[in-house]
């Protein structure tokens, strides 16, 4: 299957560049077993542009994004502000491993006022958090009134596993998808997306593939496939018994510090989370989004002291 960056909108090029250069351990410390075990699967990370009147959802249209975009990508040599890894314990499940908090300035730094160095240094973490919360809401450049957005779905609440969790469209490879080491994940990502959301695969341009990741609790080996929704088509749950809704989230909302938090599982596992689209996005899905935002230069400072507790059913 063809994978091409030709004709991509300019705002999506940073994601394509990141996909070409990112190393597996820059995404997660959970990588496929060396013995080749694990169930091969794929997800479709699909970017599009919202319509002028708002973003399409499974139940109609949401409100149109407001405000003037103010966007400047982070310099290539900008320091990593303690971004999280896409560590997952289930498909959309708990994020495993220690979460890297914000890198605060060292206490006791030089102060321009006499005798204030220790006091000013002690306040640096607090100031960093205040700055993250009060910073203007940024967004990638708008290409059309709707702006860039990402397609997600929410699993039905009656499912036995991961009920109600938002996720990318995707699933396990079928034999007809082909070689897992070749085009199999590409076909599987498009096939599963069509089966779950009803989208027309002919309107999707695949432009990149991220390194395969491993989900220990379910033993899935997941290949994130990047797509550009060149010709959008209507989407909605195909089987309500499996999918509660299909919705899109503006990238501007994903980068908004007010919508970001750290999900804390009762087991102690922590990982990035997004409160968008009327849902809490966490686990594997949030981890991949977090890394894409970071390596595309779209990540903005946010308060890593903001925690969202999960329960044992999560």
mmCIF file with all atom_site columns, N, CA and C in Angstrom, residues 71-118:
data_model
loop_
_atom_site.group_PDB
_atom_site.id
_atom_site.type_symbol
_atom_site.label_atom_id
_atom_site.label_alt_id
_atom_site.label_comp_id
_atom_site.label_asym_id
_atom_site.label_entity_id
_atom_site.label_seq_id
_atom_site.pdbx_PDB_ins_code
_atom_site.Cartn_x
_atom_site.Cartn_y
_atom_site.Cartn_z
_atom_site.occupancy
_atom_site.B_iso_or_equiv
_atom_site.pdbx_formal_charge
_atom_site.auth_seq_id
_atom_site.auth_comp_id
_atom_site.auth_asym_id
_atom_site.auth_atom_id
_atom_site.pdbx_PDB_model_num
ATOM 1   N N  . UNK A 1 71  ? 0.268  30.632 16.979 1.00 0.00 ? 71  UNK A N  1
ATOM 2   C CA . UNK A 1 71  ? 1.060  29.404 16.980 1.00 0.00 ? 71  UNK A CA 1
ATOM 3   C C  . UNK A 1 71  ? 2.467  29.642 16.460 1.00 0.00 ? 71  UNK A C  1
ATOM 4   N N  . UNK A 1 72  ? 3.433  29.149 17.180 1.00 0.00 ? 72  UNK A N  1
ATOM 5   C CA . UNK A 1 72  ? 4.815  29.119 16.711 1.00 0.00 ? 72  UNK A CA 1
ATOM 6   C C  . UNK A 1 72  ? 5.411  27.815 17.196 1.00 0.00 ? 72  UNK A C  1
ATOM 7   N N  . UNK A 1 73  ? 5.883  26.957 16.290 1.00 0.00 ? 73  UNK A N  1
ATOM 8   C CA . UNK A 1 73  ? 6.419  25.679 16.724 1.00 0.00 ? 73  UNK A CA 1
ATOM 9   C C  . UNK A 1 73  ? 7.635  25.847 17.613 1.00 0.00 ? 73  UNK A C  1
ATOM 10  N N  . UNK A 1 74  ? 7.803  24.915 18.542 1.00 0.00 ? 74  UNK A N  1
ATOM 11  C CA . UNK A 1 74  ? 8.959  24.959 19.435 1.00 0.00 ? 74  UNK A CA 1
ATOM 12  C C  . UNK A 1 74  ? 10.235 24.741 18.638 1.00 0.00 ? 74  UNK A C  1
ATOM 13  N N  . UNK A 1 75  ? 11.329 25.415 19.007 1.00 0.00 ? 75  UNK A N  1
ATOM 14  C CA . UNK A 1 75  ? 12.593 25.201 18.316 1.00 0.00 ? 75  UNK A CA 1
ATOM 15  C C  . UNK A 1 75  ? 13.011 23.745 18.392 1.00 0.00 ? 75  UNK A C  1
ATOM 16  N N  . UNK A 1 76  ? 13.752 23.293 17.383 1.00 0.00 ? 76  UNK A N  1
ATOM 17  C CA . UNK A 1 76  ? 14.166 21.894 17.325 1.00 0.00 ? 76  UNK A CA 1
ATOM 18  C C  . UNK A 1 76  ? 15.030 21.503 18.511 1.00 0.00 ? 76  UNK A C  1
ATOM 19  N N  . UNK A 1 77  ? 15.769 22.475 19.063 1.00 0.00 ? 77  UNK A N  1
ATOM 20  C CA . UNK A 1 77  ? 16.653 22.168 20.178 1.00 0.00 ? 77  UNK A CA 1
ATOM 21  C C  . UNK A 1 77  ? 16.038 22.532 21.524 1.00 0.00 ? 77  UNK A C  1
ATOM 22  N N  . UNK A 1 78  ? 14.724 22.764 21.547 1.00 0.00 ? 78  UNK A N  1
ATOM 23  C CA . UNK A 1 78  ? 14.075 23.101 22.814 1.00 0.00 ? 78  UNK A CA 1
ATOM 24  C C  . UNK A 1 78  ? 14.132 21.920 23.756 1.00 0.00 ? 78  UNK A C  1
ATOM 25  N N  . UNK A 1 79  ? 14.295 22.171 25.063 1.00 0.00 ? 79  UNK A N  1
ATOM 26  C CA . UNK A 1 79  ? 14.388 21.060 26.008 1.00 0.00 ? 79  UNK A CA 1
ATOM 27  C C  . UNK A 1 79  ? 13.077 20.335 26.158 1.00 0.00 ? 79  UNK A C  1
ATOM 28  N N  . UNK A 1 80  ? 13.148 19.043 26.443 1.00 0.00 ? 80  UNK A N  1
ATOM 29  C CA . UNK A 1 80  ? 11.967 18.233 26.717 1.00 0.00 ? 80  UNK A CA 1
ATOM 30  C C  . UNK A 1 80  ? 11.444 18.605 28.098 1.00 0.00 ? 80  UNK A C  1
ATOM 31  N N  . UNK A 1 81  ? 10.253 19.152 28.152 1.00 0.00 ? 81  UNK A N  1
ATOM 32  C CA . UNK A 1 81  ? 9.696  19.595 29.425 1.00 0.00 ? 81  UNK A CA 1
ATOM 33  C C  . UNK A 1 81  ? 9.025  18.449 30.162 1.00 0.00 ? 81  UNK A C  1
ATOM 34  N N  . UNK A 1 82  ? 9.743  17.351 30.316 1.00 0.00 ? 82  UNK A N  1
ATOM 35  C CA . UNK A 1 82  ? 9.227  16.250 31.116 1.00 0.00 ? 82  UNK A CA 1
ATOM 36  C C  . UNK A 1 82  ? 8.040  15.578 30.488 1.00 0.00 ? 82  UNK A C  1
ATOM 37  N N  . UNK A 1 83  ? 8.003  15.437 29.162 1.00 0.00 ? 83  UNK A N  1
ATOM 38  C CA . UNK A 1 83  ? 6.851  14.826 28.511 1.00 0.00 ? 83  UNK A CA 1
ATOM 39  C C  . UNK A 1 83  ? 6.734  13.366 28.887 1.00 0.00 ? 83  UNK A C  1
ATOM 40  N N  . UNK A 1 84  ? 5.508  12.860 28.839 1.00 0.00 ? 84  UNK A N  1
ATOM 41  C CA . UNK A 1 84  ? 5.261  11.475 29.229 1.00 0.00 ? 84  UNK A CA 1
ATOM 42  C C  . UNK A 1 84  ? 5.534  10.547 28.066 1.00 0.00 ? 84  UNK A C  1
ATOM 43  N N  . UNK A 1 85  ? 5.688  9.260  28.357 1.00 0.00 ? 85  UNK A N  1
ATOM 44  C CA . UNK A 1 85  ? 5.842  8.253  27.320 1.00 0.00 ? 85  UNK A CA 1
ATOM 45  C C  . UNK A 1 85  ? 4.528  7.553  27.094 1.00 0.00 ? 85  UNK A C  1
ATOM 46  N N  . UNK A 1 86  ? 4.394  6.941  25.917 1.00 0.00 ? 86  UNK A N  1
ATOM 47  C CA . UNK A 1 86  ? 3.160  6.231  25.583 1.00 0.00 ? 86  UNK A CA 1
ATOM 48  C C  . UNK A 1 86  ? 3.220  4.827  26.140 1.00 0.00 ? 86  UNK A C  1
ATOM 49  N N  . UNK A 1 87  ? 3.212  4.732  27.461 1.00 0.00 ? 87  UNK A N  1
ATOM 50  C CA . UNK A 1 87  ? 3.307  3.432  28.097 1.00 0.00 ? 87  UNK A CA 1
ATOM 51  C C  . UNK A 1 87  ? 1.912  2.962  28.437 1.00 0.00 ? 87  UNK A C  1
ATOM 52  N N  . UNK A 1 88  ? 1.550  1.744  27.993 1.00 0.00 ? 88  UNK A N  1
ATOM 53  C CA . UNK A 1 88  ? 0.180  1.301  28.118 1.00 0.00 ? 88  UNK A CA 1
ATOM 54  C C  . UNK A 1 88  ? 0.082  -0.064 28.738 1.00 0.00 ? 88  UNK A C  1
ATOM 55  N N  . UNK A 1 89  ? -0.948 -0.281 29.500 1.00 0.00 ? 89  UNK A N  1
ATOM 56  C CA . UNK A 1 89  ? -1.180 -1.579 30.099 1.00 0.00 ? 89  UNK A CA 1
ATOM 57  C C  . UNK A 1 89  ? -2.339 -2.279 29.452 1.00 0.00 ? 89  UNK A C  1
ATOM 58  N N  . UNK A 1 90  ? -3.091 -1.596 28.574 1.00 0.00 ? 90  UNK A N  1
ATOM 59  C CA . UNK A 1 90  ? -4.204 -2.192 27.857 1.00 0.00 ? 90  UNK A CA 1
ATOM 60  C C  . UNK A 1 90  ? -4.463 -1.309 26.665 1.00 0.00 ? 90  UNK A C  1
ATOM 61  N N  . UNK A 1 91  ? -5.238 -1.812 25.701 1.00 0.00 ? 91  UNK A N  1
ATOM 62  C CA . UNK A 1 91  ? -5.581 -0.987 24.552 1.00 0.00 ? 91  UNK A CA 1
ATOM 63  C C  . UNK A 1 91  ? -6.466 0.138  25.059 1.00 0.00 ? 91  UNK A C  1
ATOM 64  N N  . UNK A 1 92  ? -5.874 1.299  25.238 1.00 0.00 ? 92  UNK A N  1
ATOM 65  C CA . UNK A 1 92  ? -6.573 2.388  25.886 1.00 0.00 ? 92  UNK A CA 1
ATOM 66  C C  . UNK A 1 92  ? -6.598 2.193  27.390 1.00 0.00 ? 92  UNK A C  1
ATOM 67  N N  . UNK A 1 93  ? -5.740 1.339  27.928 1.00 0.00 ? 93  UNK A N  1
ATOM 68  C CA . UNK A 1 93  ? -5.754 0.999  29.335 1.00 0.00 ? 93  UNK A CA 1
ATOM 69  C C  . UNK A 1 93  ? -4.723 1.766  30.107 1.00 0.00 ? 93  UNK A C  1
ATOM 70  N N  . UNK A 1 94  ? -4.447 1.340  31.356 1.00 0.00 ? 94  UNK A N  1
ATOM 71  C CA . UNK A 1 94  ? -3.596 2.125  32.244 1.00 0.00 ? 94  UNK A CA 1
ATOM 72  C C  . UNK A 1 94  ? -2.189 2.287  31.718 1.00 0.00 ? 94  UNK A C  1
ATOM 73  N N  . UNK A 1 95  ? -1.636 3.451  31.897 1.00 0.00 ? 95  UNK A N  1
ATOM 74  C CA . UNK A 1 95  ? -0.263 3.718  31.477 1.00 0.00 ? 95  UNK A CA 1
ATOM 75  C C  . UNK A 1 95  ? 0.682  3.211  32.546 1.00 0.00 ? 95  UNK A C  1
ATOM 76  N N  . UNK A 1 96  ? 1.664  2.405  32.156 1.00 0.00 ? 96  UNK A N  1
ATOM 77  C CA . UNK A 1 96  ? 2.582  1.810  33.109 1.00 0.00 ? 96  UNK A CA 1
ATOM 78  C C  . UNK A 1 96  ? 3.880  2.601  33.188 1.00 0.00 ? 96  UNK A C  1
ATOM 79  N N  . UNK A 1 97  ? 4.542  2.512  34.303 1.00 0.00 ? 97  UNK A N  1
ATOM 80  C CA . UNK A 1 97  ? 5.852  3.118  34.441 1.00 0.00 ? 97  UNK A CA 1
ATOM 81  C C  . UNK A 1 97  ? 5.771  4.490  35.076 1.00 0.00 ? 97  UNK A C  1
ATOM 82  N N  . UNK A 1 98  ? 6.900  4.973  35.535 1.00 0.00 ? 98  UNK A N  1
ATOM 83  C CA . UNK A 1 98  ? 6.940  6.271  36.196 1.00 0.00 ? 98  UNK A CA 1
ATOM 84  C C  . UNK A 1 98  ? 6.665  7.371  35.188 1.00 0.00 ? 98  UNK A C  1
ATOM 85  N N  . UNK A 1 99  ? 5.900  8.340  35.609 1.00 0.00 ? 99  UNK A N  1
ATOM 86  C CA . UNK A 1 99  ? 5.579  9.479  34.762 1.00 0.00 ? 99  UNK A CA 1
ATOM 87  C C  . UNK A 1 99  ? 6.593  10.586 35.011 1.00 0.00 ? 99  UNK A C  1
ATOM 88  N N  . UNK A 1 100 ? 7.135  11.136 33.941 1.00 0.00 ? 100 UNK A N  1
ATOM 89  C CA . UNK A 1 100 ? 8.153  12.179 34.063 1.00 0.00 ? 100 UNK A CA 1
ATOM 90  C C  . UNK A 1 100 ? 7.477  13.524 34.258 1.00 0.00 ? 100 UNK A C  1
ATOM 91  N N  . UNK A 1 101 ? 7.670  14.103 35.422 1.00 0.00 ? 101 UNK A N  1
ATOM 92  C CA . UNK A 1 101 ? 7.041  15.383 35.723 1.00 0.00 ? 101 UNK A CA 1
ATOM 93  C C  . UNK A 1 101 ? 7.772  16.528 35.061 1.00 0.00 ? 101 UNK A C  1
ATOM 94  N N  . UNK A 1 102 ? 7.214  17.730 35.225 1.00 0.00 ? 102 UNK A N  1
ATOM 95  C CA . UNK A 1 102 ? 7.820  18.906 34.605 1.00 0.00 ? 102 UNK A CA 1
ATOM 96  C C  . UNK A 1 102 ? 9.206  19.147 35.177 1.00 0.00 ? 102 UNK A C  1
ATOM 97  N N  . UNK A 1 103 ? 10.095 19.579 34.320 1.00 0.00 ? 103 UNK A N  1
ATOM 98  C CA . UNK A 1 103 ? 11.442 19.926 34.755 1.00 0.00 ? 103 UNK A CA 1
ATOM 99  C C  . UNK A 1 103 ? 11.426 21.353 35.270 1.00 0.00 ? 103 UNK A C  1
ATOM 100 N N  . UNK A 1 104 ? 11.424 21.497 36.590 1.00 0.00 ? 104 UNK A N  1
ATOM 101 C CA . UNK A 1 104 ? 11.364 22.830 37.186 1.00 0.00 ? 104 UNK A CA 1
ATOM 102 C C  . UNK A 1 104 ? 12.765 23.440 37.270 1.00 0.00 ? 104 UNK A C  1
ATOM 103 N N  . UNK A 1 105 ? 12.847 24.774 37.215 1.00 0.00 ? 105 UNK A N  1
ATOM 104 C CA . UNK A 1 105 ? 14.138 25.432 37.429 1.00 0.00 ? 105 UNK A CA 1
ATOM 105 C C  . UNK A 1 105 ? 14.678 25.094 38.811 1.00 0.00 ? 105 UNK A C  1
ATOM 106 N N  . UNK A 1 106 ? 15.962 25.058 38.933 1.00 0.00 ? 106 UNK A N  1
ATOM 107 C CA . UNK A 1 106 ? 16.583 24.703 40.207 1.00 0.00 ? 106 UNK A CA 1
ATOM 108 C C  . UNK A 1 106 ? 16.316 25.770 41.260 1.00 0.00 ? 106 UNK A C  1
ATOM 109 N N  . UNK A 1 107 ? 16.074 25.293 42.479 1.00 0.00 ? 107 UNK A N  1
ATOM 110 C CA . UNK A 1 107 ? 15.876 26.236 43.575 1.00 0.00 ? 107 UNK A CA 1
ATOM 111 C C  . UNK A 1 107 ? 17.180 26.954 43.881 1.00 0.00 ? 107 UNK A C  1
ATOM 112 N N  . UNK A 1 108 ? 17.052 28.176 44.386 1.00 0.00 ? 108 UNK A N  1
ATOM 113 C CA . UNK A 1 108 ? 18.240 28.913 44.773 1.00 0.00 ? 108 UNK A CA 1
ATOM 114 C C  . UNK A 1 108 ? 18.957 29.544 43.608 1.00 0.00 ? 108 UNK A C  1
ATOM 115 N N  . UNK A 1 109 ? 18.252 29.777 42.505 1.00 0.00 ? 109 UNK A N  1
ATOM 116 C CA . UNK A 1 109 ? 18.893 30.380 41.353 1.00 0.00 ? 109 UNK A CA 1
ATOM 117 C C  . UNK A 1 109 ? 19.229 31.833 41.606 1.00 0.00 ? 109 UNK A C  1
ATOM 118 N N  . UNK A 1 110 ? 19.975 32.417 40.688 1.00 0.00 ? 110 UNK A N  1
ATOM 119 C CA . UNK A 1 110 ? 20.402 33.805 40.856 1.00 0.00 ? 110 UNK A CA 1
ATOM 120 C C  . UNK A 1 110 ? 19.208 34.735 40.819 1.00 0.00 ? 110 UNK A C  1
ATOM 121 N N  . UNK A 1 111 ? 19.182 35.679 41.730 1.00 0.00 ? 111 UNK A N  1
ATOM 122 C CA . UNK A 1 111 ? 18.096 36.652 41.797 1.00 0.00 ? 111 UNK A CA 1
ATOM 123 C C  . UNK A 1 111 ? 18.678 38.045 41.647 1.00 0.00 ? 111 UNK A C  1
ATOM 124 N N  . UNK A 1 112 ? 17.880 38.930 41.064 1.00 0.00 ? 112 UNK A N  1
ATOM 125 C CA . UNK A 1 112 ? 18.367 40.294 40.889 1.00 0.00 ? 112 UNK A CA 1
ATOM 126 C C  . UNK A 1 112 ? 18.163 41.104 42.160 1.00 0.00 ? 112 UNK A C  1
ATOM 127 N N  . UNK A 1 113 ? 17.435 40.544 43.128 1.00 0.00 ? 113 UNK A N  1
ATOM 128 C CA . UNK A 1 113 ? 17.192 41.285 44.365 1.00 0.00 ? 113 UNK A CA 1
ATOM 129 C C  . UNK A 1 113 ? 18.058 40.719 45.481 1.00 0.00 ? 113 UNK A C  1
ATOM 130 N N  . UNK A 1 114 ? 18.536 41.608 46.343 1.00 0.00 ? 114 UNK A N  1
ATOM 131 C CA . UNK A 1 114 ? 19.414 41.209 47.431 1.00 0.00 ? 114 UNK A CA 1
ATOM 132 C C  . UNK A 1 114 ? 18.719 40.227 48.363 1.00 0.00 ? 114 UNK A C  1
ATOM 133 N N  . UNK A 1 115 ? 19.375 39.090 48.633 1.00 0.00 ? 115 UNK A N  1
ATOM 134 C CA . UNK A 1 115 ? 18.900 38.148 49.622 1.00 0.00 ? 115 UNK A CA 1
ATOM 135 C C  . UNK A 1 115 ? 17.665 37.365 49.217 1.00 0.00 ? 115 UNK A C  1
ATOM 136 N N  . UNK A 1 116 ? 17.227 37.477 47.972 1.00 0.00 ? 116 UNK A N  1
ATOM 137 C CA . UNK A 1 116 ? 15.991 36.815 47.578 1.00 0.00 ? 116 UNK A CA 1
ATOM 138 C C  . UNK A 1 116 ? 16.223 35.523 46.821 1.00 0.00 ? 116 UNK A C  1
ATOM 139 N N  . UNK A 1 117 ? 17.471 35.116 46.638 1.00 0.00 ? 117 UNK A N  1
ATOM 140 C CA . UNK A 1 117 ? 17.737 33.971 45.760 1.00 0.00 ? 117 UNK A CA 1
ATOM 141 C C  . UNK A 1 117 ? 17.070 32.707 46.250 1.00 0.00 ? 117 UNK A C  1
ATOM 142 N N  . UNK A 1 118 ? 17.195 32.390 47.536 1.00 0.00 ? 118 UNK A N  1
ATOM 143 C CA . UNK A 1 118 ? 16.605 31.148 48.025 1.00 0.00 ? 118 UNK A CA 1
ATOM 144 C C  . UNK A 1 118 ? 15.092 31.204 47.946 1.00 0.00 ? 118 UNK A C  1
#
